């Protein structure tokens, strides 16, 4: 999976904006609380924050959130939504995680569905930057989307299951950590959009898999499968999460 500014700026055009008190978000945060995370009054870094799904929810109880992302557009959305919700304790850093200079430690590091931790070095950096623990949300054990996979095959690729919770648990074992409590959650969804957005999203999927999108092929592929000007398909997937307490 590719992590580049261009790729994530493309994704930012259609990425879901923050909504307060979403059920699946609250469920994950409650799991963290039940397993040792206390976000109240804490300094938190949200690595690969996207549009602030967790940053802005946590800002309602944390002392301060540093929202880090590679996309300027994502961070602009976070800043605008923070103002809209009256949250003055959220600041931003635009850049990649690998190049982020660690100048201080945070009480808690948070990372959700981010390629920033898709390698052991990125994971270790996140673990080392926090005092109390790392709240991690990542891919689980499965991912299927025939619509995307068929298009990727046209580009000589396959739909990948990114690095996720199973990899984190193996890395923790290598570090000598006791296995933390963790959970897997079904995160299936039905994708629906107009043709233009679907074309943009398929270009993103090719790029994030490291390919060079054939724009004409993608447009033909999407248009041939549109019904009443809409694209609909099922994305079967699983996410996993755990709170890793520091010893």
mmCIF file of N, CA, C and O in Angstrom, residues 115-149:
data_model
loop_
_atom_site.group_PDB
_atom_site.id
_atom_site.type_symbol
_atom_site.label_atom_id
_atom_site.label_comp_id
_atom_site.label_asym_id
_atom_site.label_seq_id
_atom_site.Cartn_x
_atom_site.Cartn_y
_atom_site.Cartn_z
ATOM 1 N N UNK A 115 -1.792 3.810 7.121
ATOM 2 C CA UNK A 115 -0.607 3.134 6.593
ATOM 3 C C UNK A 115 0.677 3.583 7.279
ATOM 4 O O UNK A 115 1.734 2.996 7.053
ATOM 5 N N UNK A 116 0.595 4.624 8.116
ATOM 6 C CA UNK A 116 1.778 5.080 8.844
ATOM 7 C C UNK A 116 2.363 3.981 9.725
ATOM 8 O O UNK A 116 3.568 3.961 10.000
ATOM 9 N N UNK A 117 1.515 3.058 10.177
ATOM 10 C CA UNK A 117 1.971 1.967 11.047
ATOM 11 C C UNK A 117 1.995 0.628 10.312
ATOM 12 O O UNK A 117 1.949 -0.433 10.934
ATOM 13 N N UNK A 118 2.095 0.670 8.987
ATOM 14 C CA UNK A 118 2.091 -0.560 8.206
ATOM 15 C C UNK A 118 3.460 -1.218 8.111
ATOM 16 O O UNK A 118 3.667 -2.110 7.302
ATOM 17 N N UNK A 119 4.388 -0.755 8.930
ATOM 18 C CA UNK A 119 5.698 -1.398 9.017
ATOM 19 C C UNK A 119 6.142 -1.372 10.471
ATOM 20 O O UNK A 119 5.663 -0.558 11.267
ATOM 21 N N UNK A 120 7.054 -2.258 10.819
ATOM 22 C CA UNK A 120 7.435 -2.401 12.221
ATOM 23 C C UNK A 120 8.088 -1.142 12.768
ATOM 24 O O UNK A 120 7.880 -0.782 13.935
ATOM 25 N N UNK A 121 8.865 -0.440 11.938
ATOM 26 C CA UNK A 121 9.524 0.782 12.396
ATOM 27 C C UNK A 121 8.506 1.846 12.776
ATOM 28 O O UNK A 121 8.643 2.522 13.806
ATOM 29 N N UNK A 122 7.453 2.003 11.958
ATOM 30 C CA UNK A 122 6.404 2.971 12.264
ATOM 31 C C UNK A 122 5.643 2.606 13.514
ATOM 32 O O UNK A 122 5.276 3.480 14.323
ATOM 33 N N UNK A 123 5.396 1.312 13.696
ATOM 34 C CA UNK A 123 4.715 0.823 14.891
ATOM 35 C C UNK A 123 5.546 1.086 16.141
ATOM 36 O O UNK A 123 5.032 1.582 17.150
ATOM 37 N N UNK A 124 6.840 0.779 16.073
ATOM 38 C CA UNK A 124 7.716 0.988 17.229
ATOM 39 C C UNK A 124 7.812 2.462 17.595
ATOM 40 O O UNK A 124 7.850 2.815 18.778
ATOM 41 N N UNK A 125 7.850 3.325 16.594
ATOM 42 C CA UNK A 125 7.899 4.764 16.851
ATOM 43 C C UNK A 125 6.652 5.217 17.597
ATOM 44 O O UNK A 125 6.735 6.027 18.535
ATOM 45 N N UNK A 126 5.491 4.704 17.194
ATOM 46 C CA UNK A 126 4.237 5.053 17.871
ATOM 47 C C UNK A 126 4.230 4.544 19.305
ATOM 48 O O UNK A 126 3.740 5.214 20.222
ATOM 49 N N UNK A 127 4.781 3.371 19.511
ATOM 50 C CA UNK A 127 4.828 2.782 20.844
ATOM 51 C C UNK A 127 5.789 3.551 21.750
ATOM 52 O O UNK A 127 5.531 3.708 22.949
ATOM 53 N N UNK A 128 6.851 4.038 21.177
ATOM 54 C CA UNK A 128 7.874 4.738 21.963
ATOM 55 C C UNK A 128 7.486 6.174 22.301
ATOM 56 O O UNK A 128 7.975 6.741 23.280
ATOM 57 N N UNK A 129 6.587 6.784 21.503
ATOM 58 C CA UNK A 129 6.255 8.200 21.705
ATOM 59 C C UNK A 129 5.250 8.412 22.824
ATOM 60 O O UNK A 129 5.034 9.539 23.271
ATOM 61 N N UNK A 130 4.633 7.330 23.318
ATOM 62 C CA UNK A 130 3.579 7.472 24.335
ATOM 63 C C UNK A 130 4.055 6.994 25.700
ATOM 64 O O UNK A 130 4.907 6.105 25.812
ATOM 65 N N UNK A 131 3.476 7.590 26.735
ATOM 66 C CA UNK A 131 3.811 7.236 28.117
ATOM 67 C C UNK A 131 2.894 6.136 28.635
ATOM 68 O O UNK A 131 3.349 5.175 29.266
ATOM 69 N N UNK A 132 1.590 6.268 28.367
ATOM 70 C CA UNK A 132 0.613 5.337 28.942
ATOM 71 C C UNK A 132 0.269 4.181 28.020
ATOM 72 O O UNK A 132 0.059 3.061 28.488
ATOM 73 N N UNK A 133 0.162 4.457 26.720
ATOM 74 C CA UNK A 133 -0.178 3.363 25.827
ATOM 75 C C UNK A 133 -0.567 3.829 24.438
ATOM 76 O O UNK A 133 -0.731 5.025 24.173
ATOM 77 N N UNK A 134 -0.714 2.848 23.564
ATOM 78 C CA UNK A 134 -1.089 3.065 22.167
ATOM 79 C C UNK A 134 -2.464 2.469 21.912
ATOM 80 O O UNK A 134 -2.682 1.269 22.114
ATOM 81 N N UNK A 135 -3.396 3.317 21.489
ATOM 82 C CA UNK A 135 -4.734 2.864 21.089
ATOM 83 C C UNK A 135 -4.690 2.631 19.583
ATOM 84 O O UNK A 135 -4.505 3.576 18.811
ATOM 85 N N UNK A 136 -4.861 1.386 19.182
ATOM 86 C CA UNK A 136 -4.662 1.018 17.774
ATOM 87 C C UNK A 136 -5.932 0.431 17.171
ATOM 88 O O UNK A 136 -6.568 -0.455 17.752
ATOM 89 N N UNK A 137 -6.293 0.950 15.998
ATOM 90 C CA UNK A 137 -7.387 0.394 15.196
ATOM 91 C C UNK A 137 -6.812 0.098 13.818
ATOM 92 O O UNK A 137 -6.220 0.974 13.185
ATOM 93 N N UNK A 138 -6.954 -1.136 13.363
ATOM 94 C CA UNK A 138 -6.393 -1.485 12.062
ATOM 95 C C UNK A 138 -7.217 -2.551 11.361
ATOM 96 O O UNK A 138 -8.279 -2.965 11.840
ATOM 97 N N UNK A 139 -6.709 -2.970 10.227
ATOM 98 C CA UNK A 139 -7.386 -4.025 9.484
ATOM 99 C C UNK A 139 -7.388 -5.320 10.285
ATOM 100 O O UNK A 139 -6.472 -5.575 11.077
ATOM 101 N N UNK A 140 -8.431 -6.105 10.067
ATOM 102 C CA UNK A 140 -8.543 -7.402 10.722
ATOM 103 C C UNK A 140 -8.009 -8.511 9.841
ATOM 104 O O UNK A 140 -6.933 -8.400 9.264
ATOM 105 N N UNK A 141 -8.815 -9.572 9.695
ATOM 106 C CA UNK A 141 -8.328 -10.783 9.013
ATOM 107 C C UNK A 141 -8.911 -10.990 7.626
ATOM 108 O O UNK A 141 -8.553 -11.960 6.947
ATOM 109 N N UNK A 142 -9.787 -10.080 7.184
ATOM 110 C CA UNK A 142 -10.366 -10.293 5.852
ATOM 111 C C UNK A 142 -10.754 -8.972 5.203
ATOM 112 O O UNK A 142 -11.062 -7.980 5.874
ATOM 113 N N UNK A 143 -10.751 -9.022 3.879
ATOM 114 C CA UNK A 143 -11.181 -7.881 3.075
ATOM 115 C C UNK A 143 -11.543 -8.388 1.693
ATOM 116 O O UNK A 143 -10.714 -9.010 1.013
ATOM 117 N N UNK A 144 -12.764 -8.143 1.266
ATOM 118 C CA UNK A 144 -13.218 -8.579 -0.053
ATOM 119 C C UNK A 144 -14.095 -7.502 -0.680
ATOM 120 O O UNK A 144 -14.975 -6.949 -0.025
ATOM 121 N N UNK A 145 -13.835 -7.211 -1.930
ATOM 122 C CA UNK A 145 -14.665 -6.270 -2.686
ATOM 123 C C UNK A 145 -14.469 -6.607 -4.156
ATOM 124 O O UNK A 145 -13.502 -6.169 -4.785
ATOM 125 N N UNK A 146 -15.371 -7.414 -4.683
ATOM 126 C CA UNK A 146 -15.223 -7.907 -6.061
ATOM 127 C C UNK A 146 -15.132 -6.762 -7.064
ATOM 128 O O UNK A 146 -14.372 -6.838 -8.033
ATOM 129 N N UNK A 147 -15.889 -5.699 -6.833
ATOM 130 C CA UNK A 147 -15.890 -4.569 -7.761
ATOM 131 C C UNK A 147 -14.483 -3.975 -7.893
ATOM 132 O O UNK A 147 -13.998 -3.710 -8.997
ATOM 133 N N UNK A 148 -13.811 -3.773 -6.749
ATOM 134 C CA UNK A 148 -12.460 -3.205 -6.760
ATOM 135 C C UNK A 148 -11.452 -4.222 -7.281
ATOM 136 O O UNK A 148 -10.580 -3.906 -8.099
ATOM 137 N N UNK A 149 -11.579 -5.468 -6.810
ATOM 138 C CA UNK A 149 -10.618 -6.501 -7.187
ATOM 139 C C UNK A 149 -10.602 -6.737 -8.694
ATOM 140 O O UNK A 149 -9.541 -6.886 -9.310
#
